[in-house]
Coordinates of C-alpha atoms in Angstrom, one line a residue:
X21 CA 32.9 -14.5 -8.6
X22 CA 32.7 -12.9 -5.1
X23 CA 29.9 -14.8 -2.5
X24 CA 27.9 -13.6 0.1
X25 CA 25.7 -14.2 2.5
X26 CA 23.0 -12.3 3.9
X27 CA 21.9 -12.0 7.6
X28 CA 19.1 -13.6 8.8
X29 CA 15.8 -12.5 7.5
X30 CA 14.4 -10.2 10.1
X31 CA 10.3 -10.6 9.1
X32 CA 10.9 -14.6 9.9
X33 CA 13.0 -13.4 13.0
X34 CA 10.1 -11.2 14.3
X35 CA 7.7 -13.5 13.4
X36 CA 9.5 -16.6 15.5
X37 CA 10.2 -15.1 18.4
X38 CA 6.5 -13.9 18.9
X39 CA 4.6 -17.5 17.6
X40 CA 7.2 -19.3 19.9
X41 CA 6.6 -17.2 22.7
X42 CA 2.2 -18.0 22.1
X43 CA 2.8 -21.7 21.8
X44 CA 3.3 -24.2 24.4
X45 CA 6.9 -25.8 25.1
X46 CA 10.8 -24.4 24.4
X47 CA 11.3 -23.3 20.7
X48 CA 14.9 -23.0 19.7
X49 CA 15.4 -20.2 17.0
X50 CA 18.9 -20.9 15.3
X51 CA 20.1 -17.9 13.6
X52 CA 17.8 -15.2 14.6
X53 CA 18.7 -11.5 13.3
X54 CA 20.2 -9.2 16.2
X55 CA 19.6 -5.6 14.7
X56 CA 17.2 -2.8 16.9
X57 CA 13.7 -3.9 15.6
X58 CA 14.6 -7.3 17.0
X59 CA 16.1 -6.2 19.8
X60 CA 13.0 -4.1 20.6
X61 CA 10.7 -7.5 20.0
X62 CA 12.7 -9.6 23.2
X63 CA 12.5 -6.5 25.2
X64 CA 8.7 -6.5 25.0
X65 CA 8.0 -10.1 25.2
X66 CA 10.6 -10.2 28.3
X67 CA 8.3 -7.5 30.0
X68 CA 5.3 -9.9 29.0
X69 CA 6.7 -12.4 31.4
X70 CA 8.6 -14.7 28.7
X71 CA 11.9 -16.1 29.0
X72 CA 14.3 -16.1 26.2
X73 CA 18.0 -17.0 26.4
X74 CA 20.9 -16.8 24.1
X75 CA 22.3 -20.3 23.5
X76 CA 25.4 -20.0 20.7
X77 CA 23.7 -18.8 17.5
X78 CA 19.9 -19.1 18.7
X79 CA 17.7 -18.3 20.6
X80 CA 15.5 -20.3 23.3
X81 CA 12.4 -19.3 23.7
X82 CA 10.1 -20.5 26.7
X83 CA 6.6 -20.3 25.4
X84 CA 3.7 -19.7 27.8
X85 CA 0.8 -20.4 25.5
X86 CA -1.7 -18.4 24.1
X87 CA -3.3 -16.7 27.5
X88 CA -0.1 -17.0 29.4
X89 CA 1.9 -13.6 29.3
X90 CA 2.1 -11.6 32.4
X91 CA 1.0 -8.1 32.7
X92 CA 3.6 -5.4 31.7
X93 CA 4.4 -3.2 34.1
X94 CA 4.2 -0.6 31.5
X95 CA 3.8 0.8 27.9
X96 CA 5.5 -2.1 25.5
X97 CA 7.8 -0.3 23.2
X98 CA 7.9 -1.2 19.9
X99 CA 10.8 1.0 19.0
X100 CA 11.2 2.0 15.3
X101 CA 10.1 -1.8 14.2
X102 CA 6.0 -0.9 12.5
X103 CA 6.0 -5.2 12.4
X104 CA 6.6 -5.2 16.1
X105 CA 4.0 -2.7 16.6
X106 CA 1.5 -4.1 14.7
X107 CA 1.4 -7.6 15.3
X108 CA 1.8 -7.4 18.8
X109 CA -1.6 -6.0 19.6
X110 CA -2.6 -9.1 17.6
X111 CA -1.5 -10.9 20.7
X112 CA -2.2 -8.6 23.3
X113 CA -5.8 -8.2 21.9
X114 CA -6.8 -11.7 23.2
X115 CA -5.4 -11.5 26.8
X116 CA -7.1 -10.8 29.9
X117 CA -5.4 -7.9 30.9
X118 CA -5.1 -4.2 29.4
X119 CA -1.5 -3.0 27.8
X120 CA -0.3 -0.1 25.9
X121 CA 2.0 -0.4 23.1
X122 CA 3.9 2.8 21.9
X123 CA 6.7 3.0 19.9
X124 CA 9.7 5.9 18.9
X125 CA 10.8 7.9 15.9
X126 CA 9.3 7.6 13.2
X127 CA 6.9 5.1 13.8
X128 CA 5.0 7.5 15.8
X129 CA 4.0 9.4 12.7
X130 CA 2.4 6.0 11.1
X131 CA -1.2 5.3 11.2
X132 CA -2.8 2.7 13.1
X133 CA -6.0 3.1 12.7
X134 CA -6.5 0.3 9.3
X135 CA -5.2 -1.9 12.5
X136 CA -6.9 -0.9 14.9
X137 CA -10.3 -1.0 12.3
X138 CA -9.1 -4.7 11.4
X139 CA -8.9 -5.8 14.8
X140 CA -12.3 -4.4 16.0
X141 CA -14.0 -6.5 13.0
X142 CA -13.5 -9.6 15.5
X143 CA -13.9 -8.1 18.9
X144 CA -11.2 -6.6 19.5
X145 CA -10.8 -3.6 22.2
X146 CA -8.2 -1.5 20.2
X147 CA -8.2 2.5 20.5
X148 CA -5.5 4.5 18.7
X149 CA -3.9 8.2 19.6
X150 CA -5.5 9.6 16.8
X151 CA -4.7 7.2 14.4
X152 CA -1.4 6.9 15.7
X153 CA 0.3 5.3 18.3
X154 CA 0.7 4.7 21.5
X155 CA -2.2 1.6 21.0
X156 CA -4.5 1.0 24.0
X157 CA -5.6 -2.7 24.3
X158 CA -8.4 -3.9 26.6
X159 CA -9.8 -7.0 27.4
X160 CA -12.5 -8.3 24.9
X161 CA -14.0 -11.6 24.0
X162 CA -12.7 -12.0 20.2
X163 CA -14.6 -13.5 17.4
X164 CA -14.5 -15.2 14.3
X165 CA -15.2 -13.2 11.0
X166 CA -14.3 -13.3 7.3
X167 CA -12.6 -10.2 6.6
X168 CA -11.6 -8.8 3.0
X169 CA -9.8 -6.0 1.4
X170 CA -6.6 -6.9 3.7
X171 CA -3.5 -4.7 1.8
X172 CA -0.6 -5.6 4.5
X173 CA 1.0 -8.5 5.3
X174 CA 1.2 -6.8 9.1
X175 CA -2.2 -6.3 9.4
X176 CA -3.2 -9.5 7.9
X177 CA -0.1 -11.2 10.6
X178 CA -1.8 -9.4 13.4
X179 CA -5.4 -10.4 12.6
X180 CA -4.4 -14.4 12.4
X181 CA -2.3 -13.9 15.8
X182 CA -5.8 -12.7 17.5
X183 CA -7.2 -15.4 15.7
X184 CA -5.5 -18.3 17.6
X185 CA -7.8 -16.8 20.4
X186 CA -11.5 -16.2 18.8
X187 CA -14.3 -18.2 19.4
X188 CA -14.6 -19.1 15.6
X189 CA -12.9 -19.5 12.3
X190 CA -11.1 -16.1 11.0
X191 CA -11.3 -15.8 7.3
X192 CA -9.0 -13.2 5.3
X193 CA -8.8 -12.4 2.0
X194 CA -6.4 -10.3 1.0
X195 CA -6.5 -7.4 -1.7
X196 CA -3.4 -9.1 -3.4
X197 CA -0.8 -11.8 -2.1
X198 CA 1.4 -10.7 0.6
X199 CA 4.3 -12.3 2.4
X200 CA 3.2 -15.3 3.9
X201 CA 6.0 -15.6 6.6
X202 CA 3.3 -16.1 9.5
X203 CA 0.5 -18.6 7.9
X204 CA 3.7 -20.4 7.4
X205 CA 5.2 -20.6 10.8
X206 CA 1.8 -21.1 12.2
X207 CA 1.2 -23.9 9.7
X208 CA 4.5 -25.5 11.5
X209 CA 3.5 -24.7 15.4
X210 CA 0.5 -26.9 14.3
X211 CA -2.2 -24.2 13.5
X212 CA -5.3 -25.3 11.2
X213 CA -4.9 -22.5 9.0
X214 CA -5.7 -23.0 5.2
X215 CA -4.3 -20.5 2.4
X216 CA -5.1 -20.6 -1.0
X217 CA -3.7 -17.6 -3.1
X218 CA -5.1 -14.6 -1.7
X219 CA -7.2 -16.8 0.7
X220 CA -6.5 -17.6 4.4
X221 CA -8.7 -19.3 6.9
X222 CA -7.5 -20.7 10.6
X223 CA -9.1 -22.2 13.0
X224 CA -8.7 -21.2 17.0
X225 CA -6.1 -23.2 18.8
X226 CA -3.2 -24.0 20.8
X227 CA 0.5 -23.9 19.2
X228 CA 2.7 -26.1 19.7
X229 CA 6.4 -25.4 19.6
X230 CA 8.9 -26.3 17.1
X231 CA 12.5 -25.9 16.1
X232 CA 13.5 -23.0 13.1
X233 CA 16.6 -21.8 11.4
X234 CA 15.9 -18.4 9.8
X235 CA 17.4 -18.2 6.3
X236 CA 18.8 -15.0 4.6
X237 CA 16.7 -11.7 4.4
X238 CA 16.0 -11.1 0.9
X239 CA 15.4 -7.4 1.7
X240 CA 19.2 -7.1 2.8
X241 CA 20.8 -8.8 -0.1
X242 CA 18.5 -6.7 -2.5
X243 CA 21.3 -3.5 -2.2
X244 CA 24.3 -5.9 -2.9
X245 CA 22.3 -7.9 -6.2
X246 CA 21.6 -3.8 -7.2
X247 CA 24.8 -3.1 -6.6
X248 CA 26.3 -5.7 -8.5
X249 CA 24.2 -5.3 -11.7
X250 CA 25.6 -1.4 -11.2
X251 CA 28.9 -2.1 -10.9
X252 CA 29.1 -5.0 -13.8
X253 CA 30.5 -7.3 -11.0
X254 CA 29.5 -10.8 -11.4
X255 CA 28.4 -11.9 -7.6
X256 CA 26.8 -15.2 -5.7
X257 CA 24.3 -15.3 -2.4
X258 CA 24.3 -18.1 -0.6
X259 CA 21.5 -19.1 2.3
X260 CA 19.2 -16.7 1.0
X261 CA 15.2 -16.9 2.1
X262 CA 13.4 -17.3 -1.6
X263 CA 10.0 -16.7 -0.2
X264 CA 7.8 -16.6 -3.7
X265 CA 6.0 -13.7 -2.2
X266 CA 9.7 -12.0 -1.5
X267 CA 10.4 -12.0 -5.0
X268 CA 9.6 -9.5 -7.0
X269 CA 12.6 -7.1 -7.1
X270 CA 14.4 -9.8 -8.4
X271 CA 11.2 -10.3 -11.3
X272 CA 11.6 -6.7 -12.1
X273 CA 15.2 -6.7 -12.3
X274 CA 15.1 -9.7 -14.6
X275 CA 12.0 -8.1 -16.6
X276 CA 14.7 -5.0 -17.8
X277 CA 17.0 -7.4 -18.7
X278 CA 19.0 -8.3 -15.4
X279 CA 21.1 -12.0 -15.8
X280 CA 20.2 -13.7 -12.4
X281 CA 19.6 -16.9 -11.9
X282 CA 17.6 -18.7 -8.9
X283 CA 18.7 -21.8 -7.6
X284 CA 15.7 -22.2 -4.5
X285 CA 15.8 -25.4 -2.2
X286 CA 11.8 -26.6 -1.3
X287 CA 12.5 -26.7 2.4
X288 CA 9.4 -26.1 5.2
X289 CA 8.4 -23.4 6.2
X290 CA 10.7 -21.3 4.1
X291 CA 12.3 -22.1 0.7
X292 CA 15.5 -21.0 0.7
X293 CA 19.4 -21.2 -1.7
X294 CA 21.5 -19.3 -4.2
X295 CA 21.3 -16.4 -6.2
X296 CA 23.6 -15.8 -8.8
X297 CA 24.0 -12.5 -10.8
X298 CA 25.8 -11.8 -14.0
X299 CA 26.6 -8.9 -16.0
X300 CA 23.8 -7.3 -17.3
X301 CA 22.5 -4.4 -19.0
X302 CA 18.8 -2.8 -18.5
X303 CA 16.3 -1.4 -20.2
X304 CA 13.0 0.2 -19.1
X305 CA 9.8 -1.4 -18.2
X306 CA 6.4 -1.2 -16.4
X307 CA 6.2 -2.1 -12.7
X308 CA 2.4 -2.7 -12.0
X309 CA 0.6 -2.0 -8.7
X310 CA 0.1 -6.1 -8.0
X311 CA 4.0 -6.4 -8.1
X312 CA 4.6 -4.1 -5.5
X313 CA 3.5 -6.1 -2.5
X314 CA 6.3 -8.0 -3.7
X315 CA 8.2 -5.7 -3.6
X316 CA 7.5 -3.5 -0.8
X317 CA 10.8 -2.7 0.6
X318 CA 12.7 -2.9 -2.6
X319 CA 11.3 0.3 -4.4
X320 CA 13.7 2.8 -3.8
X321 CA 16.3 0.8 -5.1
X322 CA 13.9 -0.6 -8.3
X323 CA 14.3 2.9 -8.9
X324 CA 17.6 3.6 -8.7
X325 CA 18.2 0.8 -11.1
X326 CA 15.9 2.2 -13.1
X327 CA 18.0 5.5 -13.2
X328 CA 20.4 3.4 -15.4
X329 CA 17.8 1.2 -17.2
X330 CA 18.2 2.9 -20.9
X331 CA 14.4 4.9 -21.6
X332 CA 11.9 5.5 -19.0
X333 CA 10.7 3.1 -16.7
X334 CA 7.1 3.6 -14.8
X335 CA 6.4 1.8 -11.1
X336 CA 3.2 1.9 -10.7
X337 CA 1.1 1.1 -7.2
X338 CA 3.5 2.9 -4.8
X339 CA 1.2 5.4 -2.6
X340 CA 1.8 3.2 0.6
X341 CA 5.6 4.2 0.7
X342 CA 4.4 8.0 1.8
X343 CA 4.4 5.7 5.5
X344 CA 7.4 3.8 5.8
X345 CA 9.9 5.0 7.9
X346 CA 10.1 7.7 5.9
X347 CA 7.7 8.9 2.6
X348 CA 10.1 6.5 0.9
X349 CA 8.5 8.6 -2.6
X350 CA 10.2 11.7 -1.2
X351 CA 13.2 10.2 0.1
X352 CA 13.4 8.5 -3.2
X353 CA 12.7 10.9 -5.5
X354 CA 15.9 12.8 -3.4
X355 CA 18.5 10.2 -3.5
X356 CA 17.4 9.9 -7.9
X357 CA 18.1 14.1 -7.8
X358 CA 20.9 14.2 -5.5
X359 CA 22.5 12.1 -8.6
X360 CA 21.0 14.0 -11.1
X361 CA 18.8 11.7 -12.5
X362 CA 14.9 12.9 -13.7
X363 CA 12.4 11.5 -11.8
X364 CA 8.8 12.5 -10.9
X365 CA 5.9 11.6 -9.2
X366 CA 2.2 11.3 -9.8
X367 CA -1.2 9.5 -9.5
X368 CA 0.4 6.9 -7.0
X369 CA 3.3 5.9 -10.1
X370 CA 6.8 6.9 -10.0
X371 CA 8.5 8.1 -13.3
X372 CA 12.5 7.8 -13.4
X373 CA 14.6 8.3 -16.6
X374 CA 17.4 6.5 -17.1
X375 CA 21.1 7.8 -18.1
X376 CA 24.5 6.3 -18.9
X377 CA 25.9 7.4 -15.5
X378 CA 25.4 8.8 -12.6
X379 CA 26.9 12.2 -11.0
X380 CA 27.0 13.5 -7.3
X381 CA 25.6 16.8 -7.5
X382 CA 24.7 16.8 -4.0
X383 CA 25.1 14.4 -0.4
X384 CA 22.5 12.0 -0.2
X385 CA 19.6 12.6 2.6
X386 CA 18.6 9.2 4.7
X387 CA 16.2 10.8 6.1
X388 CA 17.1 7.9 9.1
X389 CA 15.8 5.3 6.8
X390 CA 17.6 1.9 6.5
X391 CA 16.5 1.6 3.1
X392 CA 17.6 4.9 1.6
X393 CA 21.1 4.7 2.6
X394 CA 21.6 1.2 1.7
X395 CA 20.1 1.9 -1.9
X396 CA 22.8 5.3 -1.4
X397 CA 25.1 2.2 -1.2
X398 CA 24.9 0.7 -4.1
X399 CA 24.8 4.4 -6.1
X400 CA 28.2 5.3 -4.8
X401 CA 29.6 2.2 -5.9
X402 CA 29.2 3.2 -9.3
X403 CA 29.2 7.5 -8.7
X404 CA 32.5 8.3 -6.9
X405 CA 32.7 11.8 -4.3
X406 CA 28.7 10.7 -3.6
X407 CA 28.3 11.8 0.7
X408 CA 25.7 9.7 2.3
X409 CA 24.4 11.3 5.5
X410 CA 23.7 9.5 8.7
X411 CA 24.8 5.9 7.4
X412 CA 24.5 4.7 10.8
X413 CA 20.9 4.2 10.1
X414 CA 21.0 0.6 8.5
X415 CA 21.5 -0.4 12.0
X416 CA 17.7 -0.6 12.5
X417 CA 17.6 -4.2 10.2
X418 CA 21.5 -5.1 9.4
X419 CA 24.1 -3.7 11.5
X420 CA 27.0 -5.1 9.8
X421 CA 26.0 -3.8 6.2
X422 CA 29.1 -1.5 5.5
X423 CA 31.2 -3.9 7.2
X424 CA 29.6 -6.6 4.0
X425 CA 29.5 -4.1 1.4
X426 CA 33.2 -3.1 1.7
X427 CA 34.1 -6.8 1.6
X428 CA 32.5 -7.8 -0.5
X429 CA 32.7 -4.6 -3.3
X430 CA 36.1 -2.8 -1.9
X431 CA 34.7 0.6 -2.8
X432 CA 36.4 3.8 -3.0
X433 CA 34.7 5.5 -0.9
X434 CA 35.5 5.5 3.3

């Protein structure tokens, strides 16, 4: 049984640099993912006046408090990373200075305005581009508020970030459970935040800096676990982040009839440890709208293990992929007809129909989304002479994913 181990999970690594940079003292980050989005994060805390250096495999980050960044001496770019971009005005929202965040590619095609809208409910000074970026933040005296309806984990992060800075408690309550990566890390810089399901309520205050280790992105080991069911190839991850909220890809796998077994270790703030696939053969199923959240990034390869699942599988809740980097239904619903699967969209559910194998009747479109060609990945490990245009783009969360996948799979194709 081949093993593997994931990089580092870049939502925790996001995350950690930008809590360690609002609370007060030296955080070290060991194991922090280097890839563009995270790349893009130091740049724009560096042009906030924070110091971060590169110690062996972590980082060091100099915190300055919550109302301690300097003023940029221009637009902060986000780059291509929407986490960056949204959570950031969540700190900047709070200061006492005005800032600009903008951003490149494809992000400057998503909406901003459900942030912008979420950030105004306590005080916030946020105006959008219409609806899109670049973000205009100006100084404001924030507030506490309960807030409900919440649907992403970013906008949800970005609201508890202002928080640490209102002049009263901040209640959320989300729509449906979302990755909890930030109530956690702000549970271990000392916040008074309470969560309870779907519930989340902090109080205002100081962080305090502490040590982290970033596990294993479950989002990046999701293409090798797909590929291995695929390719019958019996295969264990090791150091994996096993966030409960992180799940569900896994769930649905195992709910058509994937073997793969879970061995999590109960550490704080992150849960982390082994996953172990066996051979396995799928059927259909039912993917519901509450499973997506946990789920969000895993859909285009739910469905391409669907495309082999015997019968016709339904996943249900997926309208907010039309916004990804890019409408991940589109680009989706391409890769499933590029290997000549059927497969159809409507009423916010996806309908794929499996068959015995797959065939390359045409080269597979990125459409410059990491998630696409690593999903392309795992098909042409199992549907030899399939093309995958602009592979280059898995470079915006794991650079060294074809150097992985070809040790750890040897596939035939270059």
């Amino acid at each position: 049984m081949k093993t593997y181990t994931p990089p580092p999970d870049k939502s925790i690594t996001i995350r950690a640099l930008l809590l360690a940079a609002m609370a007060g003292g030296s955080a070290r980050i060991e194991n922090p993912l280097l890839c563009a989005d995270t790349e893009a994060t130091i740049r724009c805390l560096e042009a906030l006046g924070i110091r971060l250096c590169r110690d062996g495999n972590a980082y060091i980050v100099e915190g300055r408090g919550l109302k301690g960044f300097r003023v940029p001496g221009a637009a902060l770019d986000a780059g291509e990373s929407g986490a960056l971009a949204r959570l950031l005005p969540g700190i900047l929202a709070g200061q006492d200075f005005p800032s600009v965040v903008t951003g490149s590619g494809s992000l400057l095609n998503r909406p901003m305005e459900p942030l912008a809208a979420a950030l105004k409910k306590i005080g916030a000074a946020v105006k959008t581009s219409n609806g899109r970026l670049p973000l205009s933040i100006k100084p404001a005296s924030l507030k506490g508020a309960k807030i409900s309806g919440i649907e992403s984990a970013q906008i949800k992060s970005a609201l508890l970030l202002a928080g640490l800075n209102a002049r009263g408690p901040l209640e959320i309550k989300e729509s449906a459970p979302t990755r909890d990566h930030t109530e956690r890390l702000l549970a271990l810089m000392g916040a008074k935040i309470i969560t309870a399901g779907a519930r989340i309520k902090l109080e205002p205050g100081p962080l305090t800096a502490r040590p982290l280790t970033v596990p294993g992105d479950i989002s990046s080991a999701a293409p090798f676990i797909a590929a291995a069911v695929l390719a019958g190839r019996p295969l264990k991850i090791i150091s994996c982040g096993l966030n409960p909220a992180r799940l569900g890809f896994i769930k649905a796998l195992q709910k058509m009839g994937a073997v793969i077994k879970i061995r999590a270790v109960e550490a704080f703030p992150e849960p982390y440890g082994e996953i172990e696939v066996s051979v396995s053969r799928l059927r259909a199923a039912v993917i519901r709208a509450p499973e997506i959240p946990a789920m969000i990034d895993e859909v285009p390869l739910l469905a391409l293990m669907a495309a082999r699942a015997h019968g016709t599988t339904v996943i249900g809740g997926i309208e907010g992929l039309r916004t990804k980097e890019s409408d991940r239904i589109e680009s989706t619903l391409a890769l499933l007809a590029a290997l000549r699967v059927t497969a159809s969209y409507k009423g916010g559910s996806m309908r794929v129909i499996g068959r015995p194998a797959f065939a390359a009747a045409e080269p597979v479109e990125t459409f410059n989304d990491h998630r696409i060609a690593m999903a392309a990945a795992a098909a042409a490990l199992v549907c030899p002479g399939l093309e995958i245009r602009n592979p280059g783009c898995v470079n915006k969360s794991y650079p060294g994913f074809w150097k992985d996948f070809r040790k750890v799979f040897n596939p035939s194709f270059s």
